[in-house]
Amino acid sequence: MDFKRLFIIAFKDLRLIFRDRSALVLMLLAPFVLTLGMGALTGRFSGAGTSTFEDIPFQVVNQDQGELAAALIQVFESEDLAALLAPEIITDPVAGRQAVDSDKSAAFILIPAGFSASVLSPQAPNSVPPQIEFYENPTRPNSAGLLRSILDQFLAQVEIGRVSAQVVVTQLLQHGLIAPAQAAEIGKKVGVNLATRGAADVSAQIEVNQEVNEAPKFDILAYMAPGMAMMFLMFTVTYGARSLLVENRDGTLQRMLVAPTSAANVLGGKFAGIFLTAVAQLLILIGGTSLLFRLQWGDPLAVWLLILAAAVGATGWGVFFAALLKTPGQVAATGSAVMLLFGLLGGSFFDISILPGPIQVFNKITPNAWANAGFSTLSAGGGLRDIQPNILALLVMGLVLFGVASVWISRRGLGRK
Amino acid sequence: MAPILEARHLVKQFGDLKAVNDVSFEVEQGTIFSLLGPNGAGKTTTISMLSTLIKPTSGDALIDGFSITRQSVEVRRAIGVVPQEIALYEDLTAMENLVFWGQMYGLSGQALRARIGEVLDQIDLRDRARERIKTYSGGMKRRVNIGVGLLHKPRLLFMDEPTVGIDPQSRRAILDSVKTLRDGGMTILYTTHYMEEAEELSDRVGIIDHGQLIALGTQAELTARVGETDTLILHLGENEDPHHLVEALATIPGVLKVNPLDSQVSIIATSAEEILALVVGKANELGTRIHSVDMREPNLEAVFLHLTGRALRD
Ligand SMILES: Nc1ncnc2c1ncn2[C@@H]1O[C@H](COP(=O)(O)OP(=O)(O)OP(=O)(O)O)[C@@H](O)[C@H]1O
Ligand SMILES: [Mg+2]
């Protein structure tokens, strides 16, 4: 093996991708912005502690009786918030508003009939979806403000859930992973799952605010950031795969093949270029989120090894597509579909345990699933020992795919048009 | 002295098509050998085999004593390749391209830097070396494409139609630099479908058509095979479009073929003297200014016409 030329080729590719502005947007900016967006929605950045509240009295009327109303009430009644909130579930809206007017409660919340249904299933055009009514007590601005922020965070999470559910279902349908008949049911599950996860976040958030000096017990960013990084890592590796076919089309591959080195070495250089780019991307994203969001990724050595393993696994998929497909256009199209699909199946958006069984088996072939789980383990304080299976799975995945791709490519003949 | 290149019965088959069919020739060191042939004749396929990019279906060739089929890495060290299509990284500067390709050929450090300086002077692009290739004109890209092939001072340089699609000045500069390279001791295998280029450059010529070498030798040897035809070259005034004239001239009795190129028109006829007056008359009729007229002895275009019954460019 002629490692000198192998690295010359790999570094050339690294330099080329960092020259491509639109690639950089997807590699580095998009995952940051999405992570940031999720953080903002879930109130991660609300910052310092608040004045102490105790047993804020408020009343809720549930005319909806659907899943989302249940989830919201679960938030209000959760143990985490028990010391803070004193909700009372009543049935008469008039009594609720009167209690506020007479300063007996801080706010009154009405969950109207049909609220869950309007979010979870397609709406008739022109119909105005029912809105939650928030009737607040102006003489208790802090208490009412806190209640409103809990409600807003919940609704934001519901909105994420609704949009994600649509994306998820469309993708799954398009790839034939679910039947149309299952679509509505799965969309609903995803939506509820996200909304409920929002509930957990909301309560965790309040708790953080109360105990300013303690580390957060659950940080949604620690879940989102690796998920987004892994999803856009798939973009990077398919971009790298595309570059092999672009070089074949433009003749620079043929030019390398007539330089004094072997074809295996040229191919190795292209693979190494994808791998290097993948590692660079993960390092920048992990370094960046550590600095900007003060995310704790965990044991540095284990994080490093997991980064390398994740890059190997993802690069394997990249070269697999380069071997399978024939034109740069095909790879670009497949790449973005695979990015989303692997992102979904790997759990970048939601907990996939709610999906049908076969899909859960399928998710084991994504580098996303193994790496996301590994990063979660590490950020929760796990060590190298705990993520050994993840690292091993990623390495095996990468090596198997490298092998298959190399055989296919050399059979077809590198540099053949 | 042994020839630097000996091609022996090279065959390349693509499915049912014999793209190269039993091609044998030799190239002496320090000479320019042109492979002249129309589109699809098999020029690029021949170069691809000789430069070890594709394996011959049968046959072999020795370059600098090494077999292209069995000693490809040694062969690659001896050769430089200027591909027909521009093969550069558009998002890198000319300098960065030259550094990358120089490193691929084993150059590094001070030696690489010095050599890049020389090559930039040769292709006359020192001033713009730090701009990205994608900002270059077609002619400038062609020059960098050639420069990359020169970096490691190959003993044998393959140039596959290096002047396709560029302006007359750039073409001139490239043809001159090819001759300079030969005079500096480099051996060049040059392919083209322009008869004029082959005539100007070549020490020896191979004419290739449908994958077969149909003629091989010095220009004098080849033209001696053609009977009585003459070539008349009209040099038109500046900014004249030769294409107007072509149709009119083709109708003159005794004219066998008319080809426009840049601001020239070449006419192959049974006798140049007999048609000259008619040619000038037609040009006047159309209002085309003729700058000067050359009469040539039988040329390669005529050889091709004689052997195939077709013109090189249709
Ligand atoms: N990889 C390939 N597969 C199938 N046919 C091919 C392949 N490469 C070339 N050919 C065919 O072989 C013949 C010779 O092609 P080649 O490119 O060598 O011609 P050429 O003389 O270089 O032509 P041009 O002047 O257009 O560059 C053509 O008919 C071409 O279509
Ligand atoms: Mg060609």
mmCIF file of C-alpha atoms in Angstrom, chain A residues 110-291:
data_model
loop_
_atom_site.group_PDB
_atom_site.id
_atom_site.type_symbol
_atom_site.label_atom_id
_atom_site.label_comp_id
_atom_site.label_asym_id
_atom_site.label_seq_id
_atom_site.Cartn_x
_atom_site.Cartn_y
_atom_site.Cartn_z
ATOM 1 C CA LEU A 110 -59.852 25.105 29.049
ATOM 2 C CA ILE A 111 -58.946 22.203 26.764
ATOM 3 C CA PRO A 112 -61.761 22.313 24.200
ATOM 4 C CA ALA A 113 -63.490 19.317 22.704
ATOM 5 C CA GLY A 114 -61.797 17.973 19.553
ATOM 6 C CA PHE A 115 -58.350 19.410 20.435
ATOM 7 C CA SER A 116 -56.461 16.087 20.232
ATOM 8 C CA ALA A 117 -58.331 15.025 17.142
ATOM 9 C CA SER A 118 -57.544 18.260 15.310
ATOM 10 C CA VAL A 119 -53.820 17.816 15.921
ATOM 11 C CA LEU A 120 -53.541 14.106 15.372
ATOM 12 C CA SER A 121 -55.667 13.622 12.307
ATOM 13 C CA PRO A 122 -55.972 15.530 9.055
ATOM 14 C CA GLN A 123 -58.330 18.490 9.294
ATOM 15 C CA ALA A 124 -61.065 19.500 6.943
ATOM 16 C CA PRO A 125 -59.963 22.537 4.986
ATOM 17 C CA ASN A 126 -61.201 25.927 6.264
ATOM 18 C CA SER A 127 -62.137 24.549 9.649
ATOM 19 C CA VAL A 128 -60.597 26.494 12.532
ATOM 20 C CA PRO A 129 -58.867 24.019 14.876
ATOM 21 C CA PRO A 130 -60.007 24.379 18.490
ATOM 22 C CA GLN A 131 -57.618 26.391 20.661
ATOM 23 C CA ILE A 132 -56.732 25.902 24.304
ATOM 24 C CA GLU A 133 -58.042 28.834 26.327
ATOM 25 C CA PHE A 134 -55.679 30.347 28.891
ATOM 26 C CA TYR A 135 -57.475 32.720 31.266
ATOM 27 C CA GLU A 136 -54.927 34.359 33.542
ATOM 28 C CA ASN A 137 -55.005 36.264 36.783
ATOM 29 C CA PRO A 138 -53.344 39.681 36.194
ATOM 30 C CA THR A 139 -52.648 40.146 39.875
ATOM 31 C CA ARG A 140 -50.444 37.045 39.920
ATOM 32 C CA PRO A 141 -48.239 37.690 36.870
ATOM 33 C CA ASN A 142 -45.384 35.400 37.923
ATOM 34 C CA SER A 143 -47.504 32.388 38.676
ATOM 35 C CA ALA A 144 -49.631 32.876 35.580
ATOM 36 C CA GLY A 145 -46.476 33.424 33.484
ATOM 37 C CA LEU A 146 -44.993 30.181 34.701
ATOM 38 C CA LEU A 147 -48.166 28.284 33.877
ATOM 39 C CA ARG A 148 -48.275 29.878 30.446
ATOM 40 C CA SER A 149 -44.679 28.905 29.744
ATOM 41 C CA ILE A 150 -45.397 25.303 30.680
ATOM 42 C CA LEU A 151 -48.392 25.352 28.380
ATOM 43 C CA ASP A 152 -46.424 26.994 25.547
ATOM 44 C CA GLN A 153 -43.640 24.481 25.787
ATOM 45 C CA PHE A 154 -46.143 21.692 25.701
ATOM 46 C CA LEU A 155 -47.833 23.146 22.617
ATOM 47 C CA ALA A 156 -44.493 23.681 20.890
ATOM 48 C CA GLN A 157 -43.642 20.065 21.497
ATOM 49 C CA VAL A 158 -47.026 19.048 20.129
ATOM 50 C CA GLU A 159 -46.316 21.093 17.016
ATOM 51 C CA ILE A 160 -42.930 19.428 16.522
ATOM 52 C CA GLY A 161 -44.660 16.126 16.985
ATOM 53 C CA ARG A 162 -47.289 16.967 14.396
ATOM 54 C CA VAL A 163 -44.776 18.074 11.763
ATOM 55 C CA SER A 164 -42.399 15.214 12.466
ATOM 56 C CA ALA A 165 -45.239 12.756 12.328
ATOM 57 C CA GLN A 166 -46.090 13.964 8.854
ATOM 58 C CA VAL A 167 -42.481 13.692 7.722
ATOM 59 C CA VAL A 168 -42.083 10.292 9.293
ATOM 60 C CA VAL A 169 -45.225 8.853 7.822
ATOM 61 C CA THR A 170 -44.530 10.221 4.353
ATOM 62 C CA GLN A 171 -41.021 8.801 4.395
ATOM 63 C CA LEU A 172 -42.083 5.422 5.691
ATOM 64 C CA LEU A 173 -44.848 5.233 3.111
ATOM 65 C CA GLN A 174 -42.558 6.283 0.275
ATOM 66 C CA HIS A 175 -40.080 3.588 1.120
ATOM 67 C CA GLY A 176 -42.753 0.959 1.435
ATOM 68 C CA LEU A 177 -41.934 0.298 5.064
ATOM 69 C CA ILE A 178 -45.532 0.678 6.180
ATOM 70 C CA ALA A 179 -48.828 0.118 4.443
ATOM 71 C CA PRO A 180 -51.088 3.125 3.812
ATOM 72 C CA ALA A 181 -53.600 1.605 6.209
ATOM 73 C CA GLN A 182 -51.058 1.846 9.022
ATOM 74 C CA ALA A 183 -50.164 5.442 8.262
ATOM 75 C CA ALA A 184 -52.776 7.193 10.364
ATOM 76 C CA GLU A 185 -52.131 5.010 13.385
ATOM 77 C CA ILE A 186 -48.360 5.457 13.249
ATOM 78 C CA GLY A 187 -48.620 9.187 12.665
ATOM 79 C CA LYS A 188 -50.765 9.431 15.764
ATOM 80 C CA LYS A 189 -48.338 7.370 17.821
ATOM 81 C CA VAL A 190 -45.389 9.460 16.750
ATOM 82 C CA GLY A 191 -47.245 12.657 17.532
ATOM 83 C CA VAL A 192 -48.298 11.490 20.977
ATOM 84 C CA ASN A 193 -44.855 10.098 21.656
ATOM 85 C CA LEU A 194 -43.242 13.440 20.924
ATOM 86 C CA ALA A 195 -45.820 15.422 22.820
ATOM 87 C CA THR A 196 -45.387 13.189 25.825
ATOM 88 C CA ARG A 197 -41.635 13.349 25.624
ATOM 89 C CA GLY A 198 -42.184 17.088 25.643
ATOM 90 C CA ALA A 199 -44.007 16.619 28.899
ATOM 91 C CA ALA A 200 -40.965 15.013 30.445
ATOM 92 C CA ASP A 201 -38.803 17.867 29.185
ATOM 93 C CA VAL A 202 -41.105 20.502 30.536
ATOM 94 C CA SER A 203 -41.070 19.094 34.013
ATOM 95 C CA ALA A 204 -37.320 18.534 33.880
ATOM 96 C CA GLN A 205 -36.926 22.128 32.832
ATOM 97 C CA ILE A 206 -38.866 23.503 35.743
ATOM 98 C CA GLU A 207 -36.877 21.372 38.084
ATOM 99 C CA VAL A 208 -33.641 22.758 36.690
ATOM 100 C CA ASN A 209 -34.914 26.252 37.251
ATOM 101 C CA GLN A 210 -35.585 25.474 40.855
ATOM 102 C CA GLU A 211 -32.250 23.945 41.581
ATOM 103 C CA VAL A 212 -30.018 26.243 39.630
ATOM 104 C CA ASN A 213 -26.750 24.790 40.760
ATOM 105 C CA GLU A 214 -27.500 21.207 39.962
ATOM 106 C CA ALA A 215 -26.766 19.555 36.653
ATOM 107 C CA PRO A 216 -29.819 18.861 34.517
ATOM 108 C CA LYS A 217 -31.181 15.370 34.913
ATOM 109 C CA PHE A 218 -32.503 15.188 31.407
ATOM 110 C CA ASP A 219 -31.192 17.428 28.667
ATOM 111 C CA ILE A 220 -33.054 17.235 25.383
ATOM 112 C CA LEU A 221 -30.010 18.630 23.580
ATOM 113 C CA ALA A 222 -27.887 15.742 24.720
ATOM 114 C CA TYR A 223 -30.400 13.623 22.841
ATOM 115 C CA MET A 224 -30.931 15.918 19.840
ATOM 116 C CA ALA A 225 -27.324 16.897 19.134
ATOM 117 C CA PRO A 226 -25.915 13.420 18.405
ATOM 118 C CA GLY A 227 -29.086 12.513 16.512
ATOM 119 C CA MET A 228 -28.722 15.508 14.228
ATOM 120 C CA ALA A 229 -24.955 15.030 13.866
ATOM 121 C CA MET A 230 -25.451 11.395 12.854
ATOM 122 C CA MET A 231 -28.235 12.260 10.437
ATOM 123 C CA PHE A 232 -26.150 14.853 8.624
ATOM 124 C CA LEU A 233 -23.156 12.530 8.766
ATOM 125 C CA MET A 234 -25.082 10.391 6.297
ATOM 126 C CA PHE A 235 -25.242 13.431 4.028
ATOM 127 C CA THR A 236 -21.467 13.778 4.247
ATOM 128 C CA VAL A 237 -20.695 10.184 3.386
ATOM 129 C CA THR A 238 -23.078 10.127 0.441
ATOM 130 C CA TYR A 239 -21.503 13.382 -0.739
ATOM 131 C CA GLY A 240 -18.153 11.583 -0.588
ATOM 132 C CA ALA A 241 -19.586 8.647 -2.512
ATOM 133 C CA ARG A 242 -20.896 11.072 -5.077
ATOM 134 C CA SER A 243 -17.428 12.558 -5.493
ATOM 135 C CA LEU A 244 -16.100 9.170 -6.632
ATOM 136 C CA LEU A 245 -18.671 9.124 -9.434
ATOM 137 C CA VAL A 246 -18.105 12.804 -10.217
ATOM 138 C CA GLU A 247 -14.381 12.125 -10.606
ATOM 139 C CA ASN A 248 -15.221 9.194 -12.853
ATOM 140 C CA ARG A 249 -17.421 11.454 -14.982
ATOM 141 C CA ASP A 250 -14.950 14.355 -15.099
ATOM 142 C CA GLY A 251 -11.911 12.215 -15.870
ATOM 143 C CA THR A 252 -9.884 13.100 -12.773
ATOM 144 C CA LEU A 253 -10.314 9.521 -11.543
ATOM 145 C CA GLN A 254 -8.827 8.203 -14.795
ATOM 146 C CA ARG A 255 -6.026 10.721 -14.447
ATOM 147 C CA MET A 256 -5.212 9.393 -10.978
ATOM 148 C CA LEU A 257 -5.307 5.844 -12.325
ATOM 149 C CA VAL A 258 -2.566 6.574 -14.871
ATOM 150 C CA ALA A 259 -0.316 8.085 -12.190
ATOM 151 C CA PRO A 260 2.283 5.703 -10.776
ATOM 152 C CA THR A 261 0.158 4.030 -8.106
ATOM 153 C CA SER A 262 -2.273 1.122 -7.947
ATOM 154 C CA ALA A 263 -6.022 1.245 -8.525
ATOM 155 C CA ALA A 264 -6.575 -0.197 -5.041
ATOM 156 C CA ASN A 265 -4.597 2.702 -3.661
ATOM 157 C CA VAL A 266 -6.677 5.276 -5.513
ATOM 158 C CA LEU A 267 -9.865 3.666 -4.231
ATOM 159 C CA GLY A 268 -8.371 3.539 -0.737
ATOM 160 C CA GLY A 269 -7.612 7.251 -1.009
ATOM 161 C CA LYS A 270 -11.206 8.018 -1.944
ATOM 162 C CA PHE A 271 -12.504 5.915 0.974
ATOM 163 C CA ALA A 272 -10.058 7.578 3.347
ATOM 164 C CA GLY A 273 -11.220 10.978 2.115
ATOM 165 C CA ILE A 274 -14.823 10.165 3.042
ATOM 166 C CA PHE A 275 -13.722 8.860 6.427
ATOM 167 C CA LEU A 276 -11.598 11.929 7.186
ATOM 168 C CA THR A 277 -14.443 14.249 6.226
ATOM 169 C CA ALA A 278 -16.837 12.296 8.431
ATOM 170 C CA VAL A 279 -14.496 12.504 11.414
ATOM 171 C CA ALA A 280 -13.910 16.212 10.820
ATOM 172 C CA GLN A 281 -17.650 16.857 10.720
ATOM 173 C CA LEU A 282 -18.373 14.966 13.942
ATOM 174 C CA LEU A 283 -15.475 16.670 15.724
ATOM 175 C CA ILE A 284 -16.652 20.116 14.685
ATOM 176 C CA LEU A 285 -20.254 19.411 15.655
ATOM 177 C CA ILE A 286 -19.344 17.856 18.981
ATOM 178 C CA GLY A 287 -16.773 20.525 19.761
ATOM 179 C CA GLY A 288 -19.188 23.250 18.725
ATOM 180 C CA THR A 289 -22.135 22.013 20.768
ATOM 181 C CA SER A 290 -19.864 21.518 23.773
ATOM 182 C CA LEU A 291 -18.800 25.142 23.595
#
